[in-house]
Short mmCIF file of C-alpha atoms in Angstrom, two decimals:
data_model
loop_
_atom_site.label_atom_id
_atom_site.label_comp_id
_atom_site.label_asym_id
_atom_site.label_seq_id
_atom_site.Cartn_x
_atom_site.Cartn_y
_atom_site.Cartn_z
CA MET A 179 -9.71 28.05 11.64
CA GLN A 180 -7.16 29.07 14.25
CA PRO A 181 -5.09 26.64 16.31
CA HIS A 182 -6.11 26.58 19.96
CA VAL A 183 -5.21 23.04 20.96
CA LEU A 184 -3.65 22.70 24.39
CA ILE A 185 -2.27 19.17 23.93
CA MET A 186 0.68 19.13 21.55
CA LEU A 187 1.14 16.22 19.20
CA GLU A 188 3.87 13.75 20.07
CA PHE A 189 5.18 11.72 17.15
CA LYS A 190 7.00 8.43 17.59
CA THR A 191 8.38 5.57 15.53
CA LEU A 192 5.80 2.84 15.10
CA SER A 193 6.51 -0.42 16.91
CA LEU A 194 4.81 -3.79 16.71
CA GLU A 195 3.18 -3.05 20.08
CA ASP A 196 1.17 -0.28 18.40
CA LYS A 197 -0.60 -2.61 15.98
CA THR A 198 -3.79 -3.07 18.02
CA TRP A 199 -4.76 0.60 18.28
CA VAL A 200 -3.62 1.42 14.74
CA ASP A 201 -5.69 -1.45 13.34
CA GLU A 202 -8.75 -0.15 15.21
CA LEU A 203 -8.44 3.32 13.68
CA VAL A 204 -7.74 1.92 10.19
CA LYS A 205 -10.90 -0.15 10.50
CA GLU A 206 -12.91 2.90 11.57
CA GLU A 207 -11.55 4.89 8.60
CA GLY A 208 -12.55 2.17 6.12
CA CYS A 209 -10.29 3.59 3.44
CA PHE A 210 -9.27 1.86 0.20
CA SER A 211 -5.89 3.60 0.22
CA ALA A 212 -2.81 1.46 0.75
CA GLY A 213 -1.08 4.14 2.78
CA TYR A 214 -2.69 3.82 6.21
CA SER A 215 -2.55 0.18 7.24
CA PHE A 216 -0.17 -0.79 10.01
CA GLY A 217 2.01 -2.99 7.82
CA THR A 218 2.51 -0.27 5.22
CA ILE A 219 3.72 2.21 7.83
CA TYR A 220 5.90 -0.32 9.60
CA ILE A 221 7.74 -1.84 6.64
CA TRP A 222 8.29 1.40 4.70
CA ASN A 223 9.39 3.72 7.51
CA SER A 224 13.02 3.68 6.35
CA ASN A 225 11.95 5.21 3.04
CA TYR A 226 9.33 7.74 4.12
CA ARG A 227 10.59 8.09 7.70
CA HIS A 228 7.14 7.49 9.12
CA LEU A 229 6.34 8.76 12.59
CA VAL A 230 2.88 8.47 14.10
CA ALA A 231 0.84 10.33 16.70
CA ARG A 232 -2.55 9.62 18.18
CA PHE A 233 -4.88 12.53 18.78
CA GLU A 234 -8.21 11.67 20.34
CA ASN A 235 -9.67 8.96 18.08
CA ARG A 236 -7.46 9.65 15.09
CA MET A 237 -3.97 8.75 13.92
CA ILE A 238 -1.66 11.12 12.04
CA GLU A 239 1.48 10.11 10.19
CA LYS A 240 4.43 12.44 9.83
CA LEU A 241 6.39 11.92 6.60
CA ARG A 242 9.26 13.44 4.69
CA TYR A 243 9.32 13.97 0.94
CA SER A 244 12.56 15.51 -0.39
CA ASP A 245 13.33 16.73 3.16
CA GLU A 246 10.05 18.63 3.27
CA PRO A 247 7.88 17.66 6.25
CA ALA A 248 4.38 16.47 5.47
CA PHE A 249 1.55 14.61 7.16
CA THR A 250 -1.24 12.26 6.19
CA ALA A 251 -4.89 13.05 6.58
CA PRO A 252 -5.87 12.14 10.17
CA ILE A 253 -7.68 8.78 10.08
CA GLY A 254 -10.17 7.33 12.52
CA SER A 255 -13.61 8.49 13.56
CA GLY A 256 -15.34 11.65 14.70
CA SER A 257 -14.74 15.18 13.48
CA VAL A 258 -11.45 15.67 11.66
CA ARG A 259 -11.27 19.36 12.65
CA PRO A 260 -9.65 18.96 16.11
CA ALA A 261 -6.83 16.86 14.63
CA LEU A 262 -6.27 19.43 11.89
CA GLU A 263 -6.15 22.18 14.51
CA ALA A 264 -3.56 20.17 16.43
CA LEU A 265 -1.52 19.78 13.25
CA LEU A 266 -1.73 23.48 12.50
CA GLU A 267 -0.53 24.31 16.01
CA TYR A 268 2.29 21.76 15.69
CA CYS A 269 3.49 23.31 12.40
CA ASP A 270 3.15 26.90 13.66
CA SER A 271 5.28 26.12 16.71
CA ARG A 272 8.06 24.90 14.40
CA GLY A 273 7.79 27.51 11.70
CA GLN A 274 6.58 24.92 9.19
CA ARG A 275 3.79 25.07 6.64
CA LEU A 276 1.02 22.50 6.94
CA MET A 277 0.93 20.01 4.08
CA LEU A 278 -1.03 16.76 3.85
CA ARG A 279 -0.04 14.00 1.40
CA GLY A 280 -2.03 11.04 0.08
CA VAL A 281 -5.42 12.65 0.71
CA THR A 282 -8.21 10.65 -0.92
CA GLU A 283 -11.31 12.18 -2.48
CA ARG A 284 -13.44 11.07 0.46
CA GLN A 285 -10.97 12.56 2.93
CA MET A 286 -10.84 15.77 0.91
CA ALA A 287 -14.62 16.04 1.13
CA ALA A 288 -14.50 15.55 4.93
CA ILE A 289 -11.78 18.18 5.29
CA GLU A 290 -13.70 20.66 3.14
CA LYS A 291 -16.84 20.10 5.18
CA GLU A 292 -14.98 20.91 8.41
CA CYS A 293 -12.60 23.56 7.04
CA PRO A 294 -14.14 24.95 3.85
CA GLY A 295 -11.73 26.79 1.57
CA ARG A 296 -8.75 26.55 3.91
CA PHE A 297 -6.72 24.08 1.78
CA GLU A 298 -5.64 24.04 -1.85
CA TYR A 299 -5.33 20.66 -3.55
CA THR A 300 -3.13 19.24 -6.30
CA GLU A 301 -3.52 15.71 -7.61
CA ASP A 302 -0.63 13.25 -7.32
CA VAL A 303 -1.37 11.08 -10.35
CA ASP A 304 1.64 8.81 -9.86
CA PHE A 305 0.41 7.66 -6.45
CA ALA A 306 -3.16 6.61 -7.28
CA ASP A 307 -3.95 3.06 -6.16
CA TYR A 308 -5.27 0.48 -8.62
CA ILE A 309 -8.34 -1.35 -7.28
CA TYR A 310 -9.56 -4.59 -8.93
CA ARG A 311 -12.53 -6.88 -8.52
CA ALA A 312 -11.21 -9.98 -6.79
CA GLU A 313 -13.56 -12.23 -8.76
CA LYS A 314 -12.13 -10.98 -12.06
CA LEU A 315 -8.53 -11.58 -10.98
CA ALA A 316 -9.47 -15.06 -9.75
CA THR A 317 -10.96 -16.07 -13.12
CA TYR A 318 -9.58 -13.68 -15.76
CA SER A 319 -13.04 -13.79 -17.25
CA GLY A 320 -14.03 -11.55 -20.13
CA LYS A 321 -12.40 -10.52 -23.38
CA SER A 322 -10.17 -7.86 -21.83
CA LEU A 323 -8.42 -10.42 -19.61
CA HIS A 324 -8.31 -13.24 -22.16
CA SER A 325 -4.56 -12.89 -22.70
CA LYS A 326 -3.96 -13.35 -18.95
CA LYS A 327 -5.95 -16.57 -19.06
CA ASN A 328 -3.95 -17.76 -22.06
CA HIS A 329 -0.66 -17.10 -20.26
CA CYS A 330 -1.94 -19.11 -17.28
CA ASN A 331 -2.99 -21.97 -19.54
CA ARG A 332 0.48 -22.06 -21.05
CA PHE A 333 2.13 -22.00 -17.63
CA GLU A 334 -0.04 -24.87 -16.43
CA ALA A 335 0.76 -26.88 -19.55
CA GLU A 336 4.52 -26.33 -19.33
CA ASN A 337 5.09 -26.68 -15.58
CA ASP A 338 4.61 -29.19 -12.79
CA TRP A 339 3.32 -26.53 -10.43
CA ASP A 340 1.56 -25.83 -7.18
CA PHE A 341 0.56 -22.74 -5.19
CA VAL A 342 0.83 -22.92 -1.43
CA PRO A 343 0.41 -20.54 1.51
CA LEU A 344 3.52 -18.62 2.50
CA THR A 345 4.82 -19.98 5.78
CA ARG A 346 7.91 -19.31 7.89
CA GLU A 347 9.52 -22.42 6.40
CA LEU A 348 9.20 -21.07 2.84
CA ILE A 349 10.61 -17.61 3.56
CA PRO A 350 14.29 -18.57 2.94
CA ALA A 351 13.40 -19.92 -0.52
CA CYS A 352 11.46 -16.74 -1.28
CA MET A 353 14.44 -14.64 -0.18
CA ASP A 354 16.71 -16.63 -2.49
CA MET A 355 14.26 -16.16 -5.33
CA MET A 356 14.12 -12.41 -4.65
CA ASP A 357 17.93 -12.16 -4.71
CA ARG A 358 18.07 -13.90 -8.08
CA TRP A 359 15.20 -11.78 -9.41
CA THR A 360 17.05 -8.61 -8.37
CA GLU A 361 20.25 -9.73 -10.09
CA GLU A 362 18.44 -10.58 -13.31
CA ASN A 363 16.58 -7.25 -13.39
CA ALA A 364 19.36 -5.00 -12.07
CA GLN A 365 19.73 -2.98 -15.27
CA ARG A 366 16.13 -1.85 -15.44
CA LEU A 367 15.22 -1.54 -11.79
CA HIS A 368 14.10 1.77 -10.30
CA LYS A 369 16.19 3.15 -7.42
CA SER A 370 13.27 2.39 -5.08
CA ILE A 371 14.22 -1.31 -5.24
CA VAL A 372 16.67 -0.66 -2.39
CA TYR A 373 13.83 0.46 -0.15
CA GLU A 374 11.58 -2.30 -1.42
CA HIS A 375 14.16 -4.92 -0.55
CA GLU A 376 14.44 -3.55 2.98
CA ALA A 377 10.65 -3.44 3.32
CA LEU A 378 10.44 -7.03 2.14
CA MET A 379 13.03 -8.17 4.66
CA LYS A 380 11.10 -6.44 7.46
CA SER A 381 7.94 -8.15 6.24
CA PHE A 382 9.55 -11.58 6.34
CA ALA A 383 11.13 -10.94 9.76
CA ALA A 384 7.81 -10.00 11.40
CA TYR A 385 5.49 -11.92 9.06
CA GLU A 386 3.30 -13.50 11.72
CA LYS A 387 3.20 -10.50 14.05
CA LEU A 388 2.22 -8.22 11.18
CA GLY A 389 -0.68 -10.52 10.33
CA PHE A 390 0.40 -10.69 6.70
CA GLU A 391 -0.89 -13.34 4.34
CA GLY A 392 1.06 -14.65 1.39
CA GLY A 393 1.23 -17.32 -1.26
CA VAL A 394 4.04 -19.05 -3.13
CA LEU A 395 4.07 -20.35 -6.71
CA ARG A 396 6.36 -23.31 -7.29
CA SER A 397 7.42 -25.15 -10.40
CA GLY A 398 9.14 -28.49 -9.95
CA GLY A 399 9.31 -27.73 -6.25
CA LYS A 400 11.24 -24.47 -6.78
CA VAL A 401 9.86 -21.03 -5.93
CA VAL A 402 9.16 -19.03 -9.11
CA GLY A 403 6.93 -16.36 -7.59
CA PHE A 404 5.26 -15.14 -4.44
CA SER A 405 2.85 -12.48 -3.19
CA MET A 406 2.12 -10.98 0.22
CA GLY A 407 0.02 -8.30 1.88
CA GLU A 408 -2.75 -7.46 4.34
CA PHE A 409 -6.31 -6.15 4.45
CA CYS A 410 -6.62 -2.37 4.24
CA ARG A 411 -10.38 -2.55 4.88
CA ALA A 412 -12.83 -5.37 5.54
CA ASP A 413 -13.55 -6.07 1.86
CA CYS A 414 -10.23 -5.07 0.28
CA PHE A 415 -6.83 -6.78 0.41
CA ASP A 416 -3.71 -4.71 -0.17
CA VAL A 417 -0.98 -6.53 -2.14
CA HIS A 418 2.32 -5.19 -0.82
CA PHE A 419 4.58 -7.43 -2.88
CA GLU A 420 4.23 -9.55 -5.98
CA LYS A 421 7.32 -11.10 -7.55
CA ALA A 422 7.82 -13.71 -10.27
CA TYR A 423 10.36 -14.62 -12.90
CA SER A 424 9.41 -12.68 -16.01
CA ASP A 425 11.20 -15.17 -18.26
CA ILE A 426 8.78 -17.90 -17.18
CA ASN A 427 5.72 -17.40 -19.35
CA GLY A 428 2.61 -16.83 -17.27
CA ALA A 429 4.33 -16.74 -13.86
CA TYR A 430 3.09 -13.27 -12.96
CA PRO A 431 -0.56 -13.83 -13.99
CA MET A 432 -0.48 -17.16 -12.16
CA VAL A 433 0.74 -15.58 -8.90
CA CYS A 434 -1.97 -12.93 -9.12
CA ARG A 435 -4.75 -15.41 -9.95
CA GLU A 436 -3.81 -18.09 -7.45
CA PHE A 437 -3.20 -15.67 -4.59
CA THR A 438 -6.58 -14.05 -5.19
CA ARG A 439 -8.25 -17.47 -5.27
CA MET A 440 -6.56 -18.45 -2.02
CA LEU A 441 -7.69 -15.26 -0.31
CA MET A 442 -11.26 -15.57 -1.58
CA ALA A 443 -11.44 -19.12 -0.21
CA ARG A 444 -10.19 -17.90 3.18
CA HIS A 445 -12.23 -14.69 3.30
CA PRO A 446 -15.72 -14.91 1.76
CA GLY A 447 -16.21 -11.17 2.27
CA LEU A 448 -13.30 -10.23 0.01
CA VAL A 449 -14.47 -8.08 -2.91
CA TYR A 450 -11.51 -5.97 -4.00
CA MET A 451 -7.75 -6.23 -4.43
CA ASN A 452 -5.59 -3.13 -4.07
CA ARG A 453 -2.44 -3.56 -6.18
CA GLU A 454 -1.10 -0.17 -5.11
CA ASP A 455 0.35 2.62 -7.25
CA ASP A 456 2.71 2.67 -10.22
CA MET A 457 5.12 5.33 -8.89
CA GLY A 458 4.94 7.04 -12.26
CA LEU A 459 6.88 4.21 -13.95
CA GLU A 460 5.50 3.68 -17.44
CA SER A 461 6.23 -0.06 -17.54
CA LEU A 462 4.54 -0.61 -14.20
CA ARG A 463 1.59 1.53 -15.29
CA ARG A 464 1.09 -0.57 -18.42
CA SER A 465 1.26 -3.74 -16.36
CA LYS A 466 -1.30 -2.58 -13.81
CA LEU A 467 -3.66 -1.29 -16.50
CA SER A 468 -3.45 -4.62 -18.32
CA TYR A 469 -5.26 -6.26 -15.39
CA ARG A 470 -8.17 -3.84 -15.93
CA PRO A 471 -8.72 -2.00 -12.65
CA GLU A 472 -12.26 -1.48 -11.42
CA PHE A 473 -11.43 2.03 -10.23
CA MET A 474 -8.56 4.18 -9.00
CA VAL A 475 -8.06 5.69 -5.56
CA ARG A 476 -7.04 9.21 -6.54
CA LYS A 477 -4.72 11.00 -4.12
CA PHE A 478 -4.00 14.66 -3.53
CA THR A 479 -1.60 16.95 -1.72
CA ALA A 480 -3.42 19.47 0.46
CA ARG A 481 -1.66 22.69 1.45
CA TRP A 482 -2.98 25.05 4.09
CA ILE A 483 -3.73 28.48 2.68
CA TYR A 484 -1.96 31.03 4.84
CA ASP A 485 -3.39 34.54 4.98
#
């Protein structure tokens, strides 16, 4: 495949005004991955320095990992080949090597069909998304999730609690809870917490415009946990944030269960919950595995093979 595209790609910072067309292409892609939805790109652009370009009926993200430029697989509909040709031309004009990050197995198959043997792939194990059956998280049914149910039972017995939708009025209390949570966990937190905090603040600031949905767990009227996210495809909700006080027994399982129940009541078509990746952190990996994922969204880095 040789680049012969006449229209050069133009990358720009994503703004809230871009949500309509991005949402359309995300819907057409129908991908389980957490990396392509509008909210993900918008709230995390300070970390990954997201830029986006539209080429025909596809969207391409430009990223930076360790100061090395990279792109996502072009998402949308129609043949992926023209967008890849545009990317190759873009990289050639800048003396860069074409690299795609976060490529799913389905996307890899589409790329190989259009450009057989032109990319080499390496798996990024730390960035695989954990996908769960919503019904299982809403009930903690089965032997493997029995301990989660027991923790919830204890929480319910020990607390005067409720779980309510996250609204603008509750955001200040959630921010206060997050500040306290950060202070209490400062010694063990990964450096990414700085970016996460900024992403969370952006989420709260544009909560309604982003179309996010969230829920808040309270005990005695005080916020002890919350969760928030958006749909990444029609039957799968992507949980961007989930926070709770770890010293309150059962708070985390309760947030997960009650938020899933709330979403299922609102959206009868909901089947899966994407609880995103573990970033290679062993403690986070153990936690995510303990909820028994239905399957993983494996992700790969694809590098163009230069002759």
